[in-house]
Each structure stands twice: as structure tokens, then as C-alpha cells.
PDB file of C-alpha atoms in Angstrom:
ATOM      1  CA  MET F 128     -10.288 -26.966  20.142  1.00 47.00           C
ATOM      2  CA  THR F 129      -6.999 -27.195  18.259  1.00 53.00           C
ATOM      3  CA  ASP F 130      -8.497 -29.660  15.759  1.00 58.00           C
ATOM      4  CA  ALA F 131     -11.421 -27.301  15.217  1.00 56.00           C
ATOM      5  CA  LEU F 132      -9.092 -24.424  14.463  1.00 53.00           C
ATOM      6  CA  LEU F 133      -7.116 -26.514  11.988  1.00 57.00           C
ATOM      7  CA  THR F 134     -10.233 -27.561  10.085  1.00 64.00           C
ATOM      8  CA  THR F 135     -11.922 -24.147  10.067  1.00 67.00           C
ATOM      9  CA  PRO F 136     -11.635 -22.667   6.557  1.00 72.00           C
ATOM     10  CA  ARG F 137      -9.811 -19.364   6.374  1.00 76.00           C
ATOM     11  CA  ILE F 138     -11.931 -16.454   5.225  1.00 84.00           C
ATOM     12  CA  ALA F 139     -10.410 -14.679   2.234  1.00 83.00           C
ATOM     13  CA  SER F 140      -9.697 -10.998   2.686  1.00 90.00           C
ATOM     14  CA  PRO F 141     -11.445  -8.421   0.460  1.00 90.00           C
ATOM     15  CA  TYR F 142      -8.104  -7.870  -1.289  1.00 89.00           C
ATOM     16  CA  GLU F 143      -7.767 -11.568  -2.077  1.00 91.00           C
ATOM     17  CA  ILE F 144     -11.323 -11.740  -3.388  1.00 92.00           C
ATOM     18  CA  ILE F 145     -10.678  -8.822  -5.739  1.00 93.00           C
ATOM     19  CA  ALA F 146      -7.384 -10.358  -6.882  1.00 92.00           C
ATOM     20  CA  LEU F 147      -9.024 -13.721  -7.573  1.00 93.00           C
ATOM     21  CA  ASP F 148     -11.789 -12.021  -9.499  1.00 95.00           C
ATOM     22  CA  LYS F 149      -9.300 -10.130 -11.671  1.00 96.00           C
ATOM     23  CA  TRP F 150      -7.240 -13.276 -12.268  1.00 96.00           C
ATOM     24  CA  SER F 151     -10.392 -15.170 -13.212  1.00 96.00           C
ATOM     25  CA  SER F 152     -11.227 -12.462 -15.751  1.00 97.00           C
ATOM     26  CA  LEU F 153      -7.749 -12.683 -17.308  1.00 97.00           C
ATOM     27  CA  SER F 154      -7.768 -16.490 -17.341  1.00 97.00           C
ATOM     28  CA  THR F 155     -11.269 -16.750 -18.818  1.00 97.00           C
ATOM     29  CA  PHE F 156     -10.427 -14.306 -21.605  1.00 96.00           C
ATOM     30  CA  SER F 157      -7.156 -16.139 -22.379  1.00 94.00           C
ATOM     31  CA  HIS F 158      -8.921 -19.508 -22.631  1.00 92.00           C
ATOM     32  CA  GLN F 159     -11.573 -17.943 -24.841  1.00 90.00           C
ATOM     33  CA  TRP F 160      -9.086 -16.779 -27.471  1.00 89.00           C
ATOM     34  CA  PHE F 161      -6.069 -19.121 -27.144  1.00 87.00           C
ATOM     35  CA  PHE F 162      -5.804 -22.897 -27.302  1.00 82.00           C
ATOM     36  CA  LYS F 163      -4.764 -24.261 -23.882  1.00 86.00           C
ATOM     37  CA  PRO F 164      -2.973 -21.095 -22.708  1.00 89.00           C
ATOM     38  CA  ASP F 165      -0.234 -21.695 -20.133  1.00 90.00           C
ATOM     39  CA  MET F 166      -1.566 -19.591 -17.253  1.00 93.00           C
ATOM     40  CA  MET F 167       1.087 -20.952 -14.888  1.00 93.00           C
ATOM     41  CA  ALA F 168       3.732 -19.403 -17.153  1.00 93.00           C
ATOM     42  CA  ILE F 169       1.859 -16.079 -17.004  1.00 95.00           C
ATOM     43  CA  LYS F 170       1.926 -16.240 -13.193  1.00 94.00           C
ATOM     44  CA  ILE F 171       5.671 -16.936 -13.211  1.00 94.00           C
ATOM     45  CA  ILE F 172       6.366 -13.999 -15.528  1.00 95.00           C
ATOM     46  CA  MET F 173       4.413 -11.613 -13.312  1.00 95.00           C
ATOM     47  CA  ILE F 174       6.184 -12.916 -10.200  1.00 95.00           C
ATOM     48  CA  CYS F 175       9.524 -12.127 -11.868  1.00 95.00           C
ATOM     49  CA  ILE F 176       8.372  -8.610 -12.724  1.00 96.00           C
ATOM     50  CA  ALA F 177       6.954  -8.069  -9.224  1.00 95.00           C
ATOM     51  CA  ALA F 178      10.299  -9.124  -7.701  1.00 96.00           C
ATOM     52  CA  GLN F 179      11.893  -6.113  -9.416  1.00 96.00           C
ATOM     53  CA  PHE F 180      10.126  -3.922  -6.845  1.00 95.00           C
ATOM     54  CA  ASP F 181      11.321  -5.979  -3.842  1.00 95.00           C
ATOM     55  CA  PRO F 182      14.632  -4.585  -2.539  1.00 93.00           C
ATOM     56  CA  ARG F 183      15.360  -7.940  -0.848  1.00 93.00           C
ATOM     57  CA  SER F 184      15.170  -9.880  -4.113  1.00 93.00           C
ATOM     58  CA  GLU F 185      17.919 -10.392  -6.640  1.00 92.00           C
ATOM     59  CA  PRO F 186      16.870  -9.711 -10.245  1.00 94.00           C
ATOM     60  CA  ILE F 187      15.170 -12.627 -11.988  1.00 94.00           C
ATOM     61  CA  TRP F 188      15.991 -13.241 -15.643  1.00 94.00           C
ATOM     62  CA  MET F 189      13.888 -15.572 -17.730  1.00 93.00           C
ATOM     63  CA  PHE F 190      13.806 -17.096 -21.207  1.00 92.00           C
ATOM     64  CA  LEU F 191      10.364 -17.907 -22.599  1.00 93.00           C
ATOM     65  CA  ASN F 192      11.513 -20.791 -24.786  1.00 91.00           C
ATOM     66  CA  GLY F 193       9.124 -21.991 -27.453  1.00 88.00           C
ATOM     67  CA  PRO F 194       8.775 -22.440 -31.214  1.00 85.00           C
ATOM     68  CA  SER F 195       7.480 -19.699 -33.473  1.00 82.00           C
ATOM     69  CA  GLY F 196       3.702 -19.428 -33.334  1.00 76.00           C
ATOM     70  CA  SER F 197       3.418 -20.919 -29.850  1.00 81.00           C
ATOM     71  CA  GLY F 198       1.968 -17.707 -28.405  1.00 83.00           C
ATOM     72  CA  LYS F 199       4.846 -16.858 -26.075  1.00 90.00           C
ATOM     73  CA  THR F 200       5.108 -13.298 -27.379  1.00 92.00           C
ATOM     74  CA  ALA F 201       1.357 -12.699 -27.715  1.00 91.00           C
ATOM     75  CA  MET F 202       0.686 -13.926 -24.166  1.00 93.00           C
ATOM     76  CA  GLY F 203       4.002 -13.680 -22.323  1.00 94.00           C
ATOM     77  CA  ILE F 204       5.541 -10.456 -23.606  1.00 96.00           C
ATOM     78  CA  ASN F 205       3.012  -8.077 -25.186  1.00 96.00           C
ATOM     79  CA  PRO F 206       0.481  -8.073 -22.289  1.00 96.00           C
ATOM     80  CA  MET F 207       3.279  -7.127 -19.870  1.00 97.00           C
ATOM     81  CA  MET F 208       4.038  -3.882 -21.703  1.00 95.00           C
ATOM     82  CA  GLY F 209       1.455  -1.994 -19.661  1.00 93.00           C
ATOM     83  CA  LEU F 210       3.036  -2.871 -16.305  1.00 94.00           C
ATOM     84  CA  PRO F 211       5.052  -0.250 -14.422  1.00 93.00           C
ATOM     85  CA  ASN F 212       8.681   0.507 -15.308  1.00 95.00           C
ATOM     86  CA  ILE F 213       8.746  -1.682 -18.430  1.00 97.00           C
ATOM     87  CA  THR F 214      11.076  -1.131 -21.408  1.00 96.00           C
ATOM     88  CA  THR F 215      10.854  -3.134 -24.643  1.00 95.00           C
ATOM     89  CA  VAL F 216      14.004  -3.784 -26.694  1.00 94.00           C
ATOM     90  CA  ASP F 217      13.852  -5.289 -30.177  1.00 91.00           C
ATOM     91  CA  SER F 218      17.590  -5.734 -30.835  1.00 87.00           C
ATOM     92  CA  LEU F 219      20.937  -5.670 -29.070  1.00 86.00           C
ATOM     93  CA  THR F 220      24.358  -4.265 -29.920  1.00 86.00           C
ATOM     94  CA  VAL F 221      27.444  -3.830 -27.760  1.00 87.00           C
ATOM     95  CA  HIS F 222      26.383  -0.185 -27.308  1.00 86.00           C
ATOM     96  CA  THR F 223      22.774  -0.850 -26.271  1.00 90.00           C
ATOM     97  CA  PHE F 224      23.323  -0.833 -22.517  1.00 91.00           C
ATOM     98  CA  LEU F 225      25.969   1.926 -22.329  1.00 87.00           C
ATOM     99  CA  SER F 226      27.352   3.920 -25.235  1.00 77.00           C
ATOM    100  CA  GLY F 227      30.609   4.681 -23.422  1.00 60.00           C
ATOM    101  CA  TYR F 228      30.469   8.427 -24.011  1.00 54.00           C
ATOM    102  CA  ILE F 229      29.856  10.539 -20.910  1.00 53.00           C
ATOM    103  CA  GLY F 230      27.328  13.287 -21.504  1.00 53.00           C
ATOM    104  CA  SER F 231      26.164  11.838 -24.819  1.00 56.00           C
ATOM    105  CA  PRO F 232      22.421  12.329 -25.557  1.00 60.00           C
ATOM    106  CA  ASN F 233      22.432   8.607 -26.434  1.00 66.00           C
ATOM    107  CA  ALA F 234      24.286   7.408 -23.361  1.00 76.00           C
ATOM    108  CA  GLY F 235      22.624   4.003 -23.456  1.00 88.00           C
ATOM    109  CA  LEU F 236      19.558   2.158 -22.268  1.00 93.00           C
ATOM    110  CA  LEU F 237      20.699   1.681 -18.681  1.00 94.00           C
ATOM    111  CA  LYS F 238      21.428   5.371 -18.187  1.00 90.00           C
ATOM    112  CA  GLU F 239      17.974   6.128 -19.548  1.00 91.00           C
ATOM    113  CA  ILE F 240      15.941   3.742 -17.379  1.00 94.00           C
ATOM    114  CA  GLY F 241      18.144   3.372 -14.276  1.00 93.00           C
ATOM    115  CA  SER F 242      16.402   0.297 -12.871  1.00 96.00           C
ATOM    116  CA  GLY F 243      13.470  -1.604 -14.305  1.00 97.00           C
ATOM    117  CA  THR F 244      12.288  -4.541 -16.392  1.00 97.00           C
ATOM    118  CA  ILE F 245      13.430  -5.112 -19.973  1.00 97.00           C
ATOM    119  CA  LEU F 246      11.279  -7.194 -22.327  1.00 97.00           C
ATOM    120  CA  PHE F 247      12.835  -8.801 -25.422  1.00 95.00           C
ATOM    121  CA  PRO F 248      10.111  -9.948 -27.878  1.00 94.00           C
ATOM    122  CA  ASP F 249      12.774 -11.880 -29.822  1.00 91.00           C
ATOM    123  CA  PHE F 250      16.070 -12.363 -28.016  1.00 89.00           C
ATOM    124  CA  THR F 251      17.082 -14.956 -30.620  1.00 83.00           C
ATOM    125  CA  THR F 252      18.285 -12.096 -32.852  1.00 82.00           C
ATOM    126  CA  PHE F 253      21.156 -11.839 -30.383  1.00 83.00           C
ATOM    127  CA  LEU F 254      22.517 -15.021 -31.949  1.00 81.00           C
ATOM    128  CA  SER F 255      22.809 -13.368 -35.366  1.00 84.00           C
ATOM    129  CA  LEU F 256      25.598 -11.122 -34.091  1.00 86.00           C
ATOM    130  CA  ARG F 257      29.221 -11.918 -34.776  1.00 88.00           C
ATOM    131  CA  GLU F 258      30.838 -14.185 -32.206  1.00 84.00           C
ATOM    132  CA  GLU F 259      33.043 -11.380 -30.883  1.00 88.00           C
ATOM    133  CA  SER F 260      30.001  -9.164 -30.286  1.00 88.00           C
ATOM    134  CA  ARG F 261      28.070 -12.020 -28.655  1.00 84.00           C
ATOM    135  CA  ARG F 262      30.925 -12.643 -26.237  1.00 84.00           C
ATOM    136  CA  GLU F 263      31.206  -8.961 -25.368  1.00 87.00           C
ATOM    137  CA  LEU F 264      27.474  -8.733 -24.775  1.00 87.00           C
ATOM    138  CA  ALA F 265      27.519 -11.903 -22.682  1.00 85.00           C
ATOM    139  CA  GLY F 266      30.119 -10.239 -20.479  1.00 86.00           C
ATOM    140  CA  GLN F 267      28.007  -7.106 -20.225  1.00 90.00           C
ATOM    141  CA  LEU F 268      24.947  -9.168 -19.281  1.00 90.00           C
ATOM    142  CA  ARG F 269      26.853 -10.825 -16.438  1.00 89.00           C
ATOM    143  CA  ARG F 270      27.740  -7.415 -15.023  1.00 92.00           C
ATOM    144  CA  VAL F 271      24.232  -6.026 -15.544  1.00 94.00           C
ATOM    145  CA  PHE F 272      22.833  -8.964 -13.561  1.00 94.00           C
ATOM    146  CA  ASP F 273      25.286  -8.155 -10.758  1.00 94.00           C
ATOM    147  CA  GLY F 274      24.034  -4.563 -10.735  1.00 95.00           C
ATOM    148  CA  LYS F 275      27.006  -2.601 -12.058  1.00 94.00           C
ATOM    149  CA  LEU F 276      28.384  -1.959 -15.541  1.00 92.00           C
ATOM    150  CA  ASP F 277      31.352   0.142 -16.648  1.00 86.00           C
ATOM    151  CA  THR F 278      32.357   0.741 -20.245  1.00 75.00           C
ATOM    152  CA  LYS F 279      35.381   2.162 -22.014  1.00 66.00           C
ATOM    153  CA  ASN F 280      35.869   3.063 -25.650  1.00 55.00           C
ATOM    154  CA  GLY F 281      38.797   3.844 -27.911  1.00 51.00           C
ATOM    155  CA  ALA F 282      38.845   7.464 -26.841  1.00 51.00           C
ATOM    156  CA  LYS F 283      39.503   6.264 -23.288  1.00 51.00           C
ATOM    157  CA  THR F 284      36.335   7.871 -22.015  1.00 52.00           C
ATOM    158  CA  SER F 285      34.118   5.720 -19.852  1.00 66.00           C
ATOM    159  CA  ASP F 286      30.691   5.603 -18.333  1.00 77.00           C
ATOM    160  CA  SER F 287      29.132   3.556 -15.561  1.00 86.00           C
ATOM    161  CA  TRP F 288      25.759   2.387 -14.304  1.00 93.00           C
ATOM    162  CA  ALA F 289      24.474   0.800 -11.114  1.00 94.00           C
ATOM    163  CA  GLY F 290      20.967  -0.517 -10.519  1.00 96.00           C
ATOM    164  CA  LYS F 291      18.687  -3.528 -10.774  1.00 97.00           C
ATOM    165  CA  ILE F 292      17.394  -4.980 -14.033  1.00 97.00           C
ATOM    166  CA  THR F 293      14.868  -7.752 -14.622  1.00 97.00           C
ATOM    167  CA  ILE F 294      14.880  -9.393 -18.075  1.00 96.00           C
ATOM    168  CA  ILE F 295      12.085 -11.409 -19.700  1.00 96.00           C
ATOM    169  CA  ALA F 296      13.080 -12.620 -23.178  1.00 94.00           C
ATOM    170  CA  ALA F 297      11.232 -14.677 -25.790  1.00 94.00           C
ATOM    171  CA  VAL F 298      13.492 -17.182 -27.584  1.00 90.00           C
ATOM    172  CA  THR F 299      13.116 -20.152 -29.921  1.00 88.00           C
ATOM    173  CA  PRO F 300      14.701 -23.561 -29.230  1.00 86.00           C
ATOM    174  CA  ILE F 301      17.595 -22.677 -31.564  1.00 84.00           C
ATOM    175  CA  ILE F 302      19.207 -20.937 -28.616  1.00 81.00           C
ATOM    176  CA  GLU F 303      19.904 -24.380 -27.135  1.00 77.00           C
ATOM    177  CA  ARG F 304      22.485 -24.946 -29.878  1.00 75.00           C
ATOM    178  CA  TYR F 305      24.610 -22.291 -28.217  1.00 69.00           C
ATOM    179  CA  TRP F 306      25.317 -24.053 -24.930  1.00 59.00           C
ATOM    180  CA  ALA F 307      28.758 -22.449 -24.708  1.00 59.00           C
ATOM    181  CA  LEU F 308      27.142 -19.024 -24.798  1.00 60.00           C
ATOM    182  CA  LEU F 309      24.593 -20.024 -22.171  1.00 60.00           C
ATOM    183  CA  ARG F 310      27.363 -21.348 -19.924  1.00 64.00           C
ATOM    184  CA  GLU F 311      29.129 -18.009 -20.218  1.00 61.00           C
ATOM    185  CA  MET F 312      25.956 -16.383 -18.922  1.00 59.00           C
ATOM    186  CA  GLY F 313      25.988 -18.842 -16.035  1.00 61.00           C
ATOM    187  CA  ASP F 314      22.710 -19.761 -14.378  1.00 66.00           C
ATOM    188  CA  ARG F 315      21.312 -16.268 -14.673  1.00 81.00           C
ATOM    189  CA  PHE F 316      18.493 -17.178 -17.051  1.00 86.00           C
ATOM    190  CA  LEU F 317      15.694 -19.414 -15.856  1.00 88.00           C
ATOM    191  CA  GLN F 318      13.644 -21.032 -18.601  1.00 87.00           C
ATOM    192  CA  VAL F 319       9.935 -21.496 -19.101  1.00 89.00           C
ATOM    193  CA  ARG F 320       9.274 -24.050 -21.823  1.00 87.00           C
ATOM    194  CA  TRP F 321       6.397 -22.722 -23.902  1.00 83.00           C
ATOM    195  CA  PRO F 322       4.638 -25.709 -25.507  1.00 74.00           C
ATOM    196  CA  ARG F 323       3.515 -25.948 -29.104  1.00 71.00           C
ATOM    197  CA  HIS F 324       0.192 -27.767 -29.051  1.00 63.00           C
ATOM    198  CA  HIS F 325      -1.624 -29.827 -31.660  1.00 59.00           C
ATOM    199  CA  GLY F 326      -1.233 -27.887 -34.920  1.00 64.00           C
ATOM    200  CA  PRO F 327      -4.793 -28.103 -36.314  1.00 70.00           C
ATOM    201  CA  SER F 328      -6.277 -27.131 -32.946  1.00 67.00           C
ATOM    202  CA  VAL F 329      -3.960 -24.118 -32.696  1.00 64.00           C
ATOM    203  CA  ALA F 330      -4.815 -23.156 -36.275  1.00 67.00           C
ATOM    204  CA  ALA F 331      -8.530 -23.352 -35.524  1.00 69.00           C
ATOM    205  CA  ALA F 332      -8.063 -21.104 -32.494  1.00 67.00           C
ATOM    206  CA  SER F 333      -5.971 -18.695 -34.575  1.00 70.00           C
ATOM    207  CA  ARG F 334      -8.730 -18.359 -37.140  1.00 74.00           C
ATOM    208  CA  LYS F 335     -10.869 -16.800 -34.421  1.00 72.00           C
ATOM    209  CA  HIS F 336      -8.255 -14.025 -34.175  1.00 73.00           C
ATOM    210  CA  GLN F 337      -8.684 -12.864 -37.749  1.00 78.00           C
ATOM    211  CA  GLY F 338      -9.883  -9.278 -37.728  1.00 83.00           C
ATOM    212  CA  ARG F 339      -9.854  -9.177 -33.917  1.00 87.00           C
ATOM    213  CA  GLU F 340      -6.120  -9.023 -33.249  1.00 90.00           C
ATOM    214  CA  LYS F 341      -6.266  -5.513 -31.786  1.00 93.00           C
ATOM    215  CA  PHE F 342      -9.309  -6.353 -29.640  1.00 95.00           C
ATOM    216  CA  ILE F 343      -7.522  -9.402 -28.190  1.00 94.00           C
ATOM    217  CA  ALA F 344      -4.214  -7.602 -27.654  1.00 94.00           C
ATOM    218  CA  ASP F 345      -5.877  -4.574 -26.020  1.00 96.00           C
ATOM    219  CA  ASN F 346      -7.945  -6.741 -23.671  1.00 96.00           C
ATOM    220  CA  LEU F 347      -4.980  -8.908 -22.652  1.00 96.00           C
ATOM    221  CA  LEU F 348      -2.977  -5.761 -21.949  1.00 97.00           C
ATOM    222  CA  SER F 349      -5.806  -4.227 -19.944  1.00 97.00           C
ATOM    223  CA  LYS F 350      -6.656  -7.339 -17.916  1.00 97.00           C
ATOM    224  CA  THR F 351      -3.009  -8.142 -17.184  1.00 97.00           C
ATOM    225  CA  THR F 352      -2.357  -4.587 -16.025  1.00 96.00           C
ATOM    226  CA  ASP F 353      -5.532  -4.593 -13.940  1.00 95.00           C
ATOM    227  CA  PHE F 354      -4.574  -7.801 -12.156  1.00 95.00           C
ATOM    228  CA  PHE F 355      -0.944  -6.768 -11.575  1.00 93.00           C
TER     229      PHE F 355
END
């Protein structure tokens, strides 16, 4: 009887069937319009975002590391913008997270969103900042990961934030030249290596996009949101 129970296939629940159907729709569409899309990476990204809503989970921060034109932004960042509690940031300064002025209408991103997921379509711009600013931001990122950030400015006024932030950031391999910076951030960022496939094959797939960019982007956004 025990052997029979072990070999009896488990019947999927209605919820699982619906989820599989929605994932199949997203995967089929992605393979139709992209050359060898990394669907495992898409799953990992959505797991990180889902963990934001689990009070037992620490925040998960992730670099999507791949060369320009590899599709990491088109597939790994843009389709996630329709998910709940998402904020997109295009650039960083030392005043992005908290301005340092209590009561200011521009008190900073963290005061505005409280807790949530931040998407960086191009985190590599962070490296264009002066070294002093990069170091200050690296320190701020450590404290944001730990869930609490306090700032002070020259006027000796200060502001503070507490919450939980998930970060998904697209980067190019140039970031690996800055190992000292990454060490300062500790092991907070996981990395998904986004492959760059055979150039002519990617180019052929890209030609299918011409004139249909909005159609593809809208459908990826819709199907990703539907599955999530």
C-alpha cells in the first residue's frame, strides 16, 4: 500500500493548473519574440519580488548582469513594472534615498514609498559618479538593506527611514571592474548572468521587433502581471 501511494501521481490543484497555464502563455510569447529567452532568470526575478511581501524573508537584491543588447532590460526589468509596489529609478545621487531635510516636499525616495521594490534599468550609471559619492551611496545601500537609514546634512537637520526594500538592477559586465566597490556592498547583491547569444541569430530575432516594439512590451507586461 505504501508503494502504491508513493507511485500515485499527485493531482494538481485548480490554482496550480491556472498558474501553469499563465506561465505557459508568458513563456510561449517570450520564445516567439526573443531568441532563447532565459525563463529561469525571469522566475528568479519574480521570486525576489514575491519575497518582498513575505515578512519572514530578508530583502533580496539582484544584479542582472549582461552586455548591452542581451535583453535583460526588455525581459527582466520592463515587464516587472506592472507588479504591485514597484518603483523605477533611472539614476542615483547621495540624496536619492533621503534628502536629509525633515518636512521637505522632496524628502527622498524611501520616505515616498516606505517599503517596496526598486527597479534600476541601468545601475551601471552609478559607476559614473565621483568616488566620494559612490562610497557614500555604498554606505547608504548597506543601511537600506538592513532596513534603517538616517541622514544628516550641513544644517544639522536629519531624517530617518525604516522599512524593507527589494532591488533588481540591470548592469553590464563593466561593474566587475569595481570589485572594491562590490566588496563594500558585501554579499548583498546576488547576480544573474544574462547571456549574449549568437549575434546573427539575435539580430534576426530583433528584426521581427521592428514596428512591433509597443505590442511586444505591452504583452510582456500584461502576461507577467497576470502570472504574478
